[in-house]
Short mmCIF file of C-alpha atoms in Angstrom, two decimals:
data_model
loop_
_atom_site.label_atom_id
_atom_site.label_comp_id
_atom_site.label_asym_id
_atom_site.label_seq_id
_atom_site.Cartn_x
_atom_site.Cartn_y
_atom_site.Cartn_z
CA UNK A 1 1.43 157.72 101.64
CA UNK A 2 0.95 161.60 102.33
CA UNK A 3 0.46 162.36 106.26
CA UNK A 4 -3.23 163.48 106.94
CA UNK A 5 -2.97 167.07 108.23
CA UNK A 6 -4.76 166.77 111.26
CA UNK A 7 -6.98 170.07 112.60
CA UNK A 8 -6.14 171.80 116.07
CA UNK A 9 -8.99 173.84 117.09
CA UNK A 10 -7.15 174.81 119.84
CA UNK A 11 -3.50 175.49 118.34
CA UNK A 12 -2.37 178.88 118.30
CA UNK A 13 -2.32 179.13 114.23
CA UNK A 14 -6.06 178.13 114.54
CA UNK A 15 -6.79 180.85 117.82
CA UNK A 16 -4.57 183.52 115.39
CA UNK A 17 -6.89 182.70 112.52
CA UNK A 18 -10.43 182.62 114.41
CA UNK A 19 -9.29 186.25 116.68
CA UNK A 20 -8.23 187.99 112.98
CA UNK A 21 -11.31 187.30 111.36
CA UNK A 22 -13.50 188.12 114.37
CA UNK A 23 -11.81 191.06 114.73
CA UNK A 24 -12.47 191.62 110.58
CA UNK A 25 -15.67 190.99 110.59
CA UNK A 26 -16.52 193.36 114.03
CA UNK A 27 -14.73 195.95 111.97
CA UNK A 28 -16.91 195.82 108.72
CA UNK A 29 -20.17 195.27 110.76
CA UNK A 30 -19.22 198.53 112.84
CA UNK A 31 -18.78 200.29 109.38
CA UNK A 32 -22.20 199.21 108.18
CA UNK A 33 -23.50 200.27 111.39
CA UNK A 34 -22.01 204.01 110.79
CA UNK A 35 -22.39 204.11 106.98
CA UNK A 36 -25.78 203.03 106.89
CA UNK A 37 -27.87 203.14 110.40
CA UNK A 38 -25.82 206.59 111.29
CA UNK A 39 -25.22 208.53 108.22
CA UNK A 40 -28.19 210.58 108.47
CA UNK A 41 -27.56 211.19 112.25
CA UNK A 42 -24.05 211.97 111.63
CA UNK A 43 -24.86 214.27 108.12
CA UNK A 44 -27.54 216.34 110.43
CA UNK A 45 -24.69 216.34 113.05
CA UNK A 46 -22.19 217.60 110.77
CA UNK A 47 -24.42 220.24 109.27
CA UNK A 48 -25.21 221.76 112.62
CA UNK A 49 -21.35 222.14 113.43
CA UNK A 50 -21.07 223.66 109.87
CA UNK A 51 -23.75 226.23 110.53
CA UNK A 52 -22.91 226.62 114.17
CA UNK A 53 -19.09 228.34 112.72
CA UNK A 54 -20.90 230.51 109.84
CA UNK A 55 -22.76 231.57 112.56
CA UNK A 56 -19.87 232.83 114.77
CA UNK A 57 -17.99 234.24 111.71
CA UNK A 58 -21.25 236.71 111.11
CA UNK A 59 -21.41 237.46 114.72
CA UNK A 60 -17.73 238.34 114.30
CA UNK A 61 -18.80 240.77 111.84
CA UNK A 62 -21.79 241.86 113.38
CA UNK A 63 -19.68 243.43 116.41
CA UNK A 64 -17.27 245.01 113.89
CA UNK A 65 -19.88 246.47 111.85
CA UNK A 66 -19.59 245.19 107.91
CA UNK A 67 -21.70 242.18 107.94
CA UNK A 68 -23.63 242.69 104.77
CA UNK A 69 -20.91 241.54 102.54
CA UNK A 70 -19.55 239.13 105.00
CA UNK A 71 -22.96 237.01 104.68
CA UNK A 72 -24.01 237.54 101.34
CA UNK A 73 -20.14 235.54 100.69
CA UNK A 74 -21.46 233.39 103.40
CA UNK A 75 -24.92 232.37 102.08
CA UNK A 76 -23.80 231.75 98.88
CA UNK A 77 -20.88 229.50 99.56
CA UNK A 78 -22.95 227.55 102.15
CA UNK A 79 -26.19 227.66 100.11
CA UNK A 80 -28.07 229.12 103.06
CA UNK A 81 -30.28 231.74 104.12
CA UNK A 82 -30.13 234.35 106.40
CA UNK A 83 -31.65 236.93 108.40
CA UNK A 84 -31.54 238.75 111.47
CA UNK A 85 -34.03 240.65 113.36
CA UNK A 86 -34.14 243.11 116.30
CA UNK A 87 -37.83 243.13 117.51
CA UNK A 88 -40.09 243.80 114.54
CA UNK A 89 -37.52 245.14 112.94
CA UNK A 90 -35.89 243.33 110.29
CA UNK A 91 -32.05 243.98 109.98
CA UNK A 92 -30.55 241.63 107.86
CA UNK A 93 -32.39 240.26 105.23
CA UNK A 94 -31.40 238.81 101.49
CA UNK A 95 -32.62 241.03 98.89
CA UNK A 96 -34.77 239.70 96.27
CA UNK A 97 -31.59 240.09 93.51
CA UNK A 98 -29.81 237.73 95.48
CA UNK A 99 -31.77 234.85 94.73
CA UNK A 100 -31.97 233.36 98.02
CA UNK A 101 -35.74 234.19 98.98
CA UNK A 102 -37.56 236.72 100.19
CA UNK A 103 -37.80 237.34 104.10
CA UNK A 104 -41.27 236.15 104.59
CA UNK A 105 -39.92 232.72 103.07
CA UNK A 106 -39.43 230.99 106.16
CA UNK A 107 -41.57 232.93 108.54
CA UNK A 108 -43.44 229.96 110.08
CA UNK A 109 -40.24 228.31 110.65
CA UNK A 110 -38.65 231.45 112.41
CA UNK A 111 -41.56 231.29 115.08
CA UNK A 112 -40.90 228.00 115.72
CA UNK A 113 -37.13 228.03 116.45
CA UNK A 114 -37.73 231.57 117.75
CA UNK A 115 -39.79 229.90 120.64
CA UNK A 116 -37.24 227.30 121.62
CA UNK A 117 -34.18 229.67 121.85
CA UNK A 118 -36.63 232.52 124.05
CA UNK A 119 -37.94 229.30 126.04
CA UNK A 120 -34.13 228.11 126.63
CA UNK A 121 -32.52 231.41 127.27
CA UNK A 122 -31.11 230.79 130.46
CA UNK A 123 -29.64 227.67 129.15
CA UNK A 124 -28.10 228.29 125.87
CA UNK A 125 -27.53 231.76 123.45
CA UNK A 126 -28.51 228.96 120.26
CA UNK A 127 -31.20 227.01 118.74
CA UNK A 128 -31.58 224.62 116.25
CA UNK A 129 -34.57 222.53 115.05
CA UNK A 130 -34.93 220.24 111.98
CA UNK A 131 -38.43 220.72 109.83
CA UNK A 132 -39.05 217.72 107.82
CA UNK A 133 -40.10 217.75 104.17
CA UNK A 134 -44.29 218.35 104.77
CA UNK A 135 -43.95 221.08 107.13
CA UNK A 136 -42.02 223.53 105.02
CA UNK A 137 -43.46 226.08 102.60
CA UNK A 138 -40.94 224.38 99.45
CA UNK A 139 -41.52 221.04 100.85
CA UNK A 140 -38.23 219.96 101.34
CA UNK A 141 -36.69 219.37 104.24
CA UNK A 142 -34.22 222.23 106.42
CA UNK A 143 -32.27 223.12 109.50
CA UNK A 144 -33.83 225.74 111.14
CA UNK A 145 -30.76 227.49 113.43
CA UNK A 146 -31.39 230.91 115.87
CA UNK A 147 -28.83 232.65 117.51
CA UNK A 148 -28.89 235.77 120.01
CA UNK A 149 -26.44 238.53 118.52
CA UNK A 150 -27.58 240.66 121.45
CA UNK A 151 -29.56 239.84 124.34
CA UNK A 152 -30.06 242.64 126.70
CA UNK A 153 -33.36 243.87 128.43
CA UNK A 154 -35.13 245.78 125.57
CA UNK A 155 -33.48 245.17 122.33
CA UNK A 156 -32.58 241.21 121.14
CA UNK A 157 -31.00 240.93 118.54
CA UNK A 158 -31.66 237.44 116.46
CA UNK A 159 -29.94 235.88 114.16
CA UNK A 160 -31.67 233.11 111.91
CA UNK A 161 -30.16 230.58 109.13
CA UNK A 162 -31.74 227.91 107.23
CA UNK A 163 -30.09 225.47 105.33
CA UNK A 164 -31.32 222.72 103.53
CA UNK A 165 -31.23 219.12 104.13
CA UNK A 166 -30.54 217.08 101.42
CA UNK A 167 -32.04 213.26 101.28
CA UNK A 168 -29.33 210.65 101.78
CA UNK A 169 -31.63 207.66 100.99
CA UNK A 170 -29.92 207.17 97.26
CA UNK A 171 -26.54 207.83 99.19
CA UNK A 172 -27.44 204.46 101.65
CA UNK A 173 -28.32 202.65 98.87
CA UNK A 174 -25.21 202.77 96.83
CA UNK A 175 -23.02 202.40 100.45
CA UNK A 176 -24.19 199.35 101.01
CA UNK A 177 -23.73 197.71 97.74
CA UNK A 178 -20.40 199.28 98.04
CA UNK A 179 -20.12 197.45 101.66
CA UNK A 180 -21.24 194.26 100.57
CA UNK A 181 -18.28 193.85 97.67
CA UNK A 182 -15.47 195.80 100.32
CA UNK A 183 -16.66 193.15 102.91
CA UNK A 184 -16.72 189.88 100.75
CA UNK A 185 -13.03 191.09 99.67
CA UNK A 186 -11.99 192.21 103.18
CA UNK A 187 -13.12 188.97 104.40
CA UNK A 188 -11.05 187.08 101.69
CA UNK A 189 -7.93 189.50 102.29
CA UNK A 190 -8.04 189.23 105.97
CA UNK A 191 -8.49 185.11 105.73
CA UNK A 192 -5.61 184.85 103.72
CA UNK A 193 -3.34 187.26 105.72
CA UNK A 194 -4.42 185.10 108.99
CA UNK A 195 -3.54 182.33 107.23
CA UNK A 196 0.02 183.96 106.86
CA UNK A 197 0.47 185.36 110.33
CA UNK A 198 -0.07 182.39 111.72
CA UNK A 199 1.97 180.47 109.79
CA UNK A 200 4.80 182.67 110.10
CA UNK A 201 4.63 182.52 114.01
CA UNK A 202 3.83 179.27 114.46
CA UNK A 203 6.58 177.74 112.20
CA UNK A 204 9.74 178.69 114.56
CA UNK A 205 7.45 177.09 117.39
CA UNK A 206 6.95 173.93 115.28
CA UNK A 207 10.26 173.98 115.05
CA UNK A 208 11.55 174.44 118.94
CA UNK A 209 8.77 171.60 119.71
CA UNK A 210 10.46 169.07 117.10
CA UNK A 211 14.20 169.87 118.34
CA UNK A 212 12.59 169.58 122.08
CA UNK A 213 11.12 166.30 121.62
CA UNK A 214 14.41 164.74 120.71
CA UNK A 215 15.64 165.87 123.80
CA UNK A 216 14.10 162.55 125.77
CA UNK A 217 15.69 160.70 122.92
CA UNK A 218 18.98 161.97 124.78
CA UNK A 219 19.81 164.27 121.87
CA UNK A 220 21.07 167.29 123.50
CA UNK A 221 22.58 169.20 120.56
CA UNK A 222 19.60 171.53 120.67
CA UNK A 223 20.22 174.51 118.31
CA UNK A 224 17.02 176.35 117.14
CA UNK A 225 16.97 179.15 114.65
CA UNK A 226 16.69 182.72 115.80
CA UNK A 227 13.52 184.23 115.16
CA UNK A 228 11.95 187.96 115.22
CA UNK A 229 9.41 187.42 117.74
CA UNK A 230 11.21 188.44 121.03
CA UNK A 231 8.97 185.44 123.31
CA UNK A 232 9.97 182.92 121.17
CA UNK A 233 13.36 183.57 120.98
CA UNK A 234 13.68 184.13 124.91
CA UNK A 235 11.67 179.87 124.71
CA UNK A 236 14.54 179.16 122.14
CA UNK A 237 17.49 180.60 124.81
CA UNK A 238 15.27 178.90 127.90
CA UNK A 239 15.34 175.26 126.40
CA UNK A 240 19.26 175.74 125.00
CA UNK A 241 20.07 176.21 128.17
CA UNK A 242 17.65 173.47 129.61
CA UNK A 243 19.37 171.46 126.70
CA UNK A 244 23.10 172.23 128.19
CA UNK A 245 22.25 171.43 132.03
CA UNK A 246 20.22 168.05 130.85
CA UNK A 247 23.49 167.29 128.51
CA UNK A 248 26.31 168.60 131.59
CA UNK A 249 23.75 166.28 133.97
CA UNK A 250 24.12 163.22 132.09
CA UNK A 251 27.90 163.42 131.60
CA UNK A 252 28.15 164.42 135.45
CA UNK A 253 26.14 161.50 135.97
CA UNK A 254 27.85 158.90 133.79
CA UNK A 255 31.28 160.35 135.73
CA UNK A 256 29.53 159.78 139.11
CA UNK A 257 28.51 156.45 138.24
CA UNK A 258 32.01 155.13 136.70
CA UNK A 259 33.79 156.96 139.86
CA UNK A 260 31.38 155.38 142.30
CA UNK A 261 31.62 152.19 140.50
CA UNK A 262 35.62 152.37 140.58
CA UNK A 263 35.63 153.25 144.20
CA UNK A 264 33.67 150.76 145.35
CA UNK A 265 35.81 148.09 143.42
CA UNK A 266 39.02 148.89 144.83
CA UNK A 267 38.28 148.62 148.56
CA UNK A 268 36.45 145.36 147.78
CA UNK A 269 38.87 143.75 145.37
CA UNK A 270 41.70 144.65 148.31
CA UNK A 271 38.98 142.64 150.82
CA UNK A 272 38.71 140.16 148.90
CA UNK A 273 42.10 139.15 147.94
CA UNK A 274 43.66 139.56 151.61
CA UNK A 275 40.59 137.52 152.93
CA UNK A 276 41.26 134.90 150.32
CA UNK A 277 45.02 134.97 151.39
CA UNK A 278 44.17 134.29 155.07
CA UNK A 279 42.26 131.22 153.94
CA UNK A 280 44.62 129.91 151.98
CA UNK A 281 47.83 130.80 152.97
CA UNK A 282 47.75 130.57 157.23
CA UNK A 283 50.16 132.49 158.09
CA UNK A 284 52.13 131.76 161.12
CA UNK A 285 53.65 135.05 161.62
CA UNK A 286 51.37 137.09 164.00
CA UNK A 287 52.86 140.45 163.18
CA UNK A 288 52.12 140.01 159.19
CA UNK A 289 48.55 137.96 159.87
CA UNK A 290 47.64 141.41 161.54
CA UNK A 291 49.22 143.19 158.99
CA UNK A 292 46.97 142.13 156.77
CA UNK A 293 43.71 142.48 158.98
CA UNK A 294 44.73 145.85 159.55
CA UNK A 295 44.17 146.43 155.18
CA UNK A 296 41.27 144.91 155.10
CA UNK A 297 39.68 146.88 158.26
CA UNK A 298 41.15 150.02 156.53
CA UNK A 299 39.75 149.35 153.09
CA UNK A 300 36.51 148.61 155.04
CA UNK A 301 36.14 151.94 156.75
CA UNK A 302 36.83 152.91 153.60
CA UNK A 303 34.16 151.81 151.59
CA UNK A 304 31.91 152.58 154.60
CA UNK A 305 33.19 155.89 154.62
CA UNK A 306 32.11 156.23 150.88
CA UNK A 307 28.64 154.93 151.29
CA UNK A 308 28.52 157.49 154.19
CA UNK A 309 29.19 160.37 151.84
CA UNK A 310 27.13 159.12 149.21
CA UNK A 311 23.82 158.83 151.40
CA UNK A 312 24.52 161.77 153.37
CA UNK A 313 25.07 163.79 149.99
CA UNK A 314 22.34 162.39 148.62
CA UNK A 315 19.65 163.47 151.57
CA UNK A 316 21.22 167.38 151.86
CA UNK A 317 20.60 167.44 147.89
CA UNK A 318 17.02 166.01 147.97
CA UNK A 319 15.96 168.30 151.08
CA UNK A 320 15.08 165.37 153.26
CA UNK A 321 17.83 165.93 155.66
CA UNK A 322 16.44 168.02 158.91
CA UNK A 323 18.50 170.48 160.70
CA UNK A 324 19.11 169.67 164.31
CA UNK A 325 19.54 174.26 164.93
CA UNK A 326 21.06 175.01 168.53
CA UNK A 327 23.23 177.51 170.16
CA UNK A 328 26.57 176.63 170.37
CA UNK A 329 30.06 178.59 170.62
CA UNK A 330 31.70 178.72 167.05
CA UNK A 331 35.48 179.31 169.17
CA UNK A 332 35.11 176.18 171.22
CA UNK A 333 34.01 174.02 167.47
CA UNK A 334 37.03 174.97 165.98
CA UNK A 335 39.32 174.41 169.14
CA UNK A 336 37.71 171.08 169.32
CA UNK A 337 38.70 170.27 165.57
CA UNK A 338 42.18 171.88 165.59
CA UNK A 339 42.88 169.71 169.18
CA UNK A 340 41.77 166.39 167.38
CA UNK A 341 44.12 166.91 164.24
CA UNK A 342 46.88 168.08 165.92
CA UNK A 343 46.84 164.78 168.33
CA UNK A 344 46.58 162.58 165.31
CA UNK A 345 48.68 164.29 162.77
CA UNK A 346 51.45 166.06 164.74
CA UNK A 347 53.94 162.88 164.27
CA UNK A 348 53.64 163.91 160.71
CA UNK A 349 54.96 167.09 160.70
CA UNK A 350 51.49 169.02 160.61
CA UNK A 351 51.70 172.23 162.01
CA UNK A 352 48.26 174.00 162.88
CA UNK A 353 47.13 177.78 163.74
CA UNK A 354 43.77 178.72 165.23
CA UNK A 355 43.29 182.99 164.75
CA UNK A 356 40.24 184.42 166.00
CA UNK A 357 39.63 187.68 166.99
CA UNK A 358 35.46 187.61 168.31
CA UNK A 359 33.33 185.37 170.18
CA UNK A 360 31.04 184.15 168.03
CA UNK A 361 27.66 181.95 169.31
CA UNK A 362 25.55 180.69 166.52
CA UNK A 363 22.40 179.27 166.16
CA UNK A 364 22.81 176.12 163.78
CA UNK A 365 23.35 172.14 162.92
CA UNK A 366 26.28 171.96 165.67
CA UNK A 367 27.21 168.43 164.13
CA UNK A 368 26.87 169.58 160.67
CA UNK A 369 29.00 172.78 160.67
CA UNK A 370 31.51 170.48 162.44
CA UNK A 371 31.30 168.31 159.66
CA UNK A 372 31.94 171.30 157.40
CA UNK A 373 34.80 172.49 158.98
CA UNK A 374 36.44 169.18 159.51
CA UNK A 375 35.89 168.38 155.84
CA UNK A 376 37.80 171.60 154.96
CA UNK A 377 40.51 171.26 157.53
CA UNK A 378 41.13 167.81 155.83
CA UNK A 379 41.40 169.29 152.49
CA UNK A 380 43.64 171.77 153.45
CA UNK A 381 45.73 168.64 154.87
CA UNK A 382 45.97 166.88 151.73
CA UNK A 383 46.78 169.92 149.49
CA UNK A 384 49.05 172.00 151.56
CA UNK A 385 52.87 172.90 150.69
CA UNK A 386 55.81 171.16 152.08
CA UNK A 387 55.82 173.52 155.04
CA UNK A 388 52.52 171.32 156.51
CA UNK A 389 50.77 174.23 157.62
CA UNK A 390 46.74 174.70 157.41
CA UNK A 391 45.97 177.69 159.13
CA UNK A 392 42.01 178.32 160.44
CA UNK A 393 40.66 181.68 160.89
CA UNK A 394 37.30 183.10 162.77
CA UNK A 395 36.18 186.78 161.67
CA UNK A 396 33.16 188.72 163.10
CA UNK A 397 31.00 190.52 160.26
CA UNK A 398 28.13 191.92 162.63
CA UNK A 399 25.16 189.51 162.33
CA UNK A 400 27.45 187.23 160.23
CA UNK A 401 30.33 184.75 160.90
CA UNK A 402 33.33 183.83 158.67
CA UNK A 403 35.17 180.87 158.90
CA UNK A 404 38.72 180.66 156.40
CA UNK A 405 40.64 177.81 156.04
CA UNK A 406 44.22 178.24 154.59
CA UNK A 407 46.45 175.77 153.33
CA UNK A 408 49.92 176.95 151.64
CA UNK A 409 49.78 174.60 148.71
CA UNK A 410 50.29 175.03 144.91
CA UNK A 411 46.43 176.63 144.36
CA UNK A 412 43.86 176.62 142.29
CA UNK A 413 43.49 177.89 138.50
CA UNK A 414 40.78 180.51 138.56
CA UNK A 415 38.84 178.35 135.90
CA UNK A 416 38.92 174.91 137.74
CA UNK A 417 37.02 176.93 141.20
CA UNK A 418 33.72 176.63 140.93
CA UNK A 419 34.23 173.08 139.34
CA UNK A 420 35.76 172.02 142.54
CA UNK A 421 32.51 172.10 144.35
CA UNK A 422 30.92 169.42 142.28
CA UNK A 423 30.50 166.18 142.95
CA UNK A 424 33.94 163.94 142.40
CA UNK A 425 35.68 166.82 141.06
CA UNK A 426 39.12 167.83 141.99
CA UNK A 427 41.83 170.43 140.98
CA UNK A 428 44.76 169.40 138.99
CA UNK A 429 46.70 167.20 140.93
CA UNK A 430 49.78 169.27 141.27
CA UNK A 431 50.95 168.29 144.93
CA UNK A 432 53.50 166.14 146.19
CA UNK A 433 51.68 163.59 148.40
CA UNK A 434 48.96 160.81 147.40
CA UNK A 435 45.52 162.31 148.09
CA UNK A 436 42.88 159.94 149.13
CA UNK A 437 39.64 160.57 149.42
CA UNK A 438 35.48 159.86 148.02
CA UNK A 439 36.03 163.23 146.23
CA UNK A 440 32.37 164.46 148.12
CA UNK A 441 34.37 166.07 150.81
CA UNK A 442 33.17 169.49 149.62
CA UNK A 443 30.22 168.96 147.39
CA UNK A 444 28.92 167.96 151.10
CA UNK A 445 30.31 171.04 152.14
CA UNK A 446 28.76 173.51 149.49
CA UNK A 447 25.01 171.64 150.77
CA UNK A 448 25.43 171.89 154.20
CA UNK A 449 26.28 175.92 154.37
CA UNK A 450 23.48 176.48 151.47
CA UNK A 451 21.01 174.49 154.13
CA UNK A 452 21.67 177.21 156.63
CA UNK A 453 21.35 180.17 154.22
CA UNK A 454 25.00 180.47 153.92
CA UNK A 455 27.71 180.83 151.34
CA UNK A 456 31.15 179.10 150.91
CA UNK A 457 33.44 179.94 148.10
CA UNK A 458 37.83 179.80 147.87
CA UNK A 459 40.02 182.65 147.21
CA UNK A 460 43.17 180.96 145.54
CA UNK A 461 46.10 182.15 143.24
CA UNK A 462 48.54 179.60 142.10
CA UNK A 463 51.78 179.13 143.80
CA UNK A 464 50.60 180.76 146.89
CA UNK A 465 48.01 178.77 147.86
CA UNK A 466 44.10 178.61 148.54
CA UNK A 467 41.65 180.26 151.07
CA UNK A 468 38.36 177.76 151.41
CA UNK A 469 35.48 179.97 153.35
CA UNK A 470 31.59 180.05 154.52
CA UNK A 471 29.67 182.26 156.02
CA UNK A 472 26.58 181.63 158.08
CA UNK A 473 24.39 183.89 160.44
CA UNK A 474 25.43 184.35 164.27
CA UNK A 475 22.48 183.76 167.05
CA UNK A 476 19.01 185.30 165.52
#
């Protein structure tokens, strides 16, 4: 069963269509309007400019003093008459071998156009006035044009040419006949080519909208083909991309899911299986009874530790988490964090450096830039080199603060760095000690410093270790 094509009034092929063939059809009705309404307007126009420059070329030879021949080449070529006048004297005039009239041929009309240009004068050196067919001595129908040559107190000099005016009745007629077959085909031609253009843009945005539907089918493979219209293309590049982040979400998703899942299990499957040895094996030794308490408290802390991360994570990323901003002395923070590790970790060989070299008081989340440094000091821990030495530094940079965390450990690979900020991600495990950890550590990190308008980043080469920073604003 074919697929009834159903009609869009509002799709863009349809819009395309309906704009082309209004702008068509304004076209062909503004060339009736000037063919057929205008053309005698325009012809009467036109003839005025074309006496108008005969005009200047005989004044041109008037000052230079060999006009005769000049105008008798002009009348003749122009199919006019001239003459020109200085008083009652007559200076110009065509002779009667010429066969363009005598020079009492168009004496009524010379008074008339005579009057306008002495009445406008001041105004204007020219004159023209158009005598219909009734009012002329041959009955047809002229431009009557007068020009001052000279105009100076006692002698004006005139200059007069008549041209005739040809009907343009039979000239309208056969225009619009012409009109009405060049605007039945132009309407045809420009239907069709509508038609095409619209087909031809539309069709590569048929086919993004197809490819983009599938991608709530979870097909992410989203590969449209290239097209020459520079927005579409730049909508092709948009949803790839859109296509790559919703396919890189899903698989980060999946991994956060399956690492959650397998972190969760762990601690629990240890609780459950020491509980279930305390019930049924009592144990009469006291030192291996708390021996095994102490696991299961540990794996509990644990696990509570996770779900900490995971809802605290969860609220920076969403924006519902609500800075707590005071003033607070960055030196004193870090003292406070190196003090604390170095009581608990010392036994272990840890050795620990605070450098600073400024004062710095800040204006932020005191308990959350603690939180950031402690999470950074403890990655340092895990990662550094056998020497056990994490190494914290403080640097002024005007109105900004930097605080660098240095471990001595195997590095990073440049490629694997901006990975490492991501949720559950970790570099290769090339170190010598087990790591534990809910791999959040400095995803958490990464939202806290972006929450105060900061930046964090590492600076790490392999085999000489890594450089974990942020940077935050002092006191505004």
């Amino acid at each position: 069963m074919k697929k009834r094509i159903k009609f869009d009034r509002n799709s863009i092929g349809a819009k395309l269509c309906s704009y082309f063939l209004f702008f068509t059809v304004f076209v062909i009705g503004v060339l009736w309007v000037l063919q057929t309404i205008f053309l005698v307007h325009y012809y009467q126009g036109m003839k005025i400019d074309s006496i108008r420059k005969v005009s200047n070329e005989i004044e041109e030879s008037y000052q230079e003093g060999n006009m005769v021949a000049k105008i008798n080449e002009l009348a003749i070529s122009n199919d006019i008459f001239v003459q020109i006048e200085a008083g009652d004297t007559i200076v110009f005039a065509p002779s009667s071998k010429s066969g363009r009239g005598t020079s009492y041929i168009f004496l009524k009309e010379m008074g008339q156009v005579r009057q306008i240009l002495i009445e406008n004068a001041d105004k204007s050196d020219e004159a023209s006035l158009i005598i219909n067919e009734g009012e002329t001595r041959g009955g047809k129908k002229i431009l009557a044009y007068a020009q001052f040559l000279e105009n100076k107190k006692g002698k004006k000099v005139i200059l007069y040419i008549f041209s005739p005016l040809y009907p343009v009745d039979s000239t309208v007629i056969i225009l619009r006949k012409q009109l009405i077959y060049v605007s039945i085909i132009s309407m045809m031609i420009g239907f069709l080519f509508s038609i095409f253009l619209s087909q031809r843009i539309t069709k590569p945005i048929r086919q993004i909208t197809r490819e983009a539907s599938n991608l709530s089918k979870g097909e992410f493979d989203f590969e449209p083909k290239i097209t020459d219209y520079t927005q579409i293309r730049h909508l092709a590049e948009t949803l790839k991309k859109a296509a790559y982040d919703l396919k890189k979400s899903e698989k980060l998703q999946r991994d956060v899911l399956a690492n959650i899942s397998h972190d969760l299990r762990t601690p629990l499957t240890m609780i459950k299986s020491y509980a279930e040895m305390l019930r049924d094996f009592p144990c009469a030794n006291e030192e291996k009874r708390q021996s095994h308490l102490k696991v299961i408290m540990d794996e509990t802390d644990r696990l509570s530790e996770l779900v900490g991360d995971i809802m605290e994570l969860s609220g920076l990323q969403s924006g519902n988490c609500e800075l707590k901003l005071e003033k607070f002395n960055m030196n004193e923070l870090l003292a406070e964090v190196v003090n604390k590790n170095r009581m608990f970790l010392a036994e272990k060989g840890y050795l620990f450096e605070l450098k600073t070299d400024c004062e710095a008081n800040v204006f932020a989340d005191k308990g959350k830039i603690k939180r950031v440094v402690n999470n950074l000091v403890d990655n340092a821990v895990k990662y550094t080199g056998d020497d056990r030495k994490v190494t914290i530094r403080l640097y002024d940079l005007k109105d900004k603060i930097k605080v660098e965390i240095e471990d001595s450990g195997v590095g990073i690979p440049y490629e694997e760095q901006d990975k490492i900020w991501e949720r559950y991600q970790k570099a290769s495990e090339n170190h010598s000690r087990e790591v534990k950890g809910t791999g959040l550590g400095l995803a958490i990190v990464k939202e806290i410093v972006a929450a105060h308008g900061g930046v964090c980043g590492v600076d790490s080469i392999e085999g000489e270790g890594s450089k974990f920073y942020f940077i935050i604003a002092k006191e505004s």
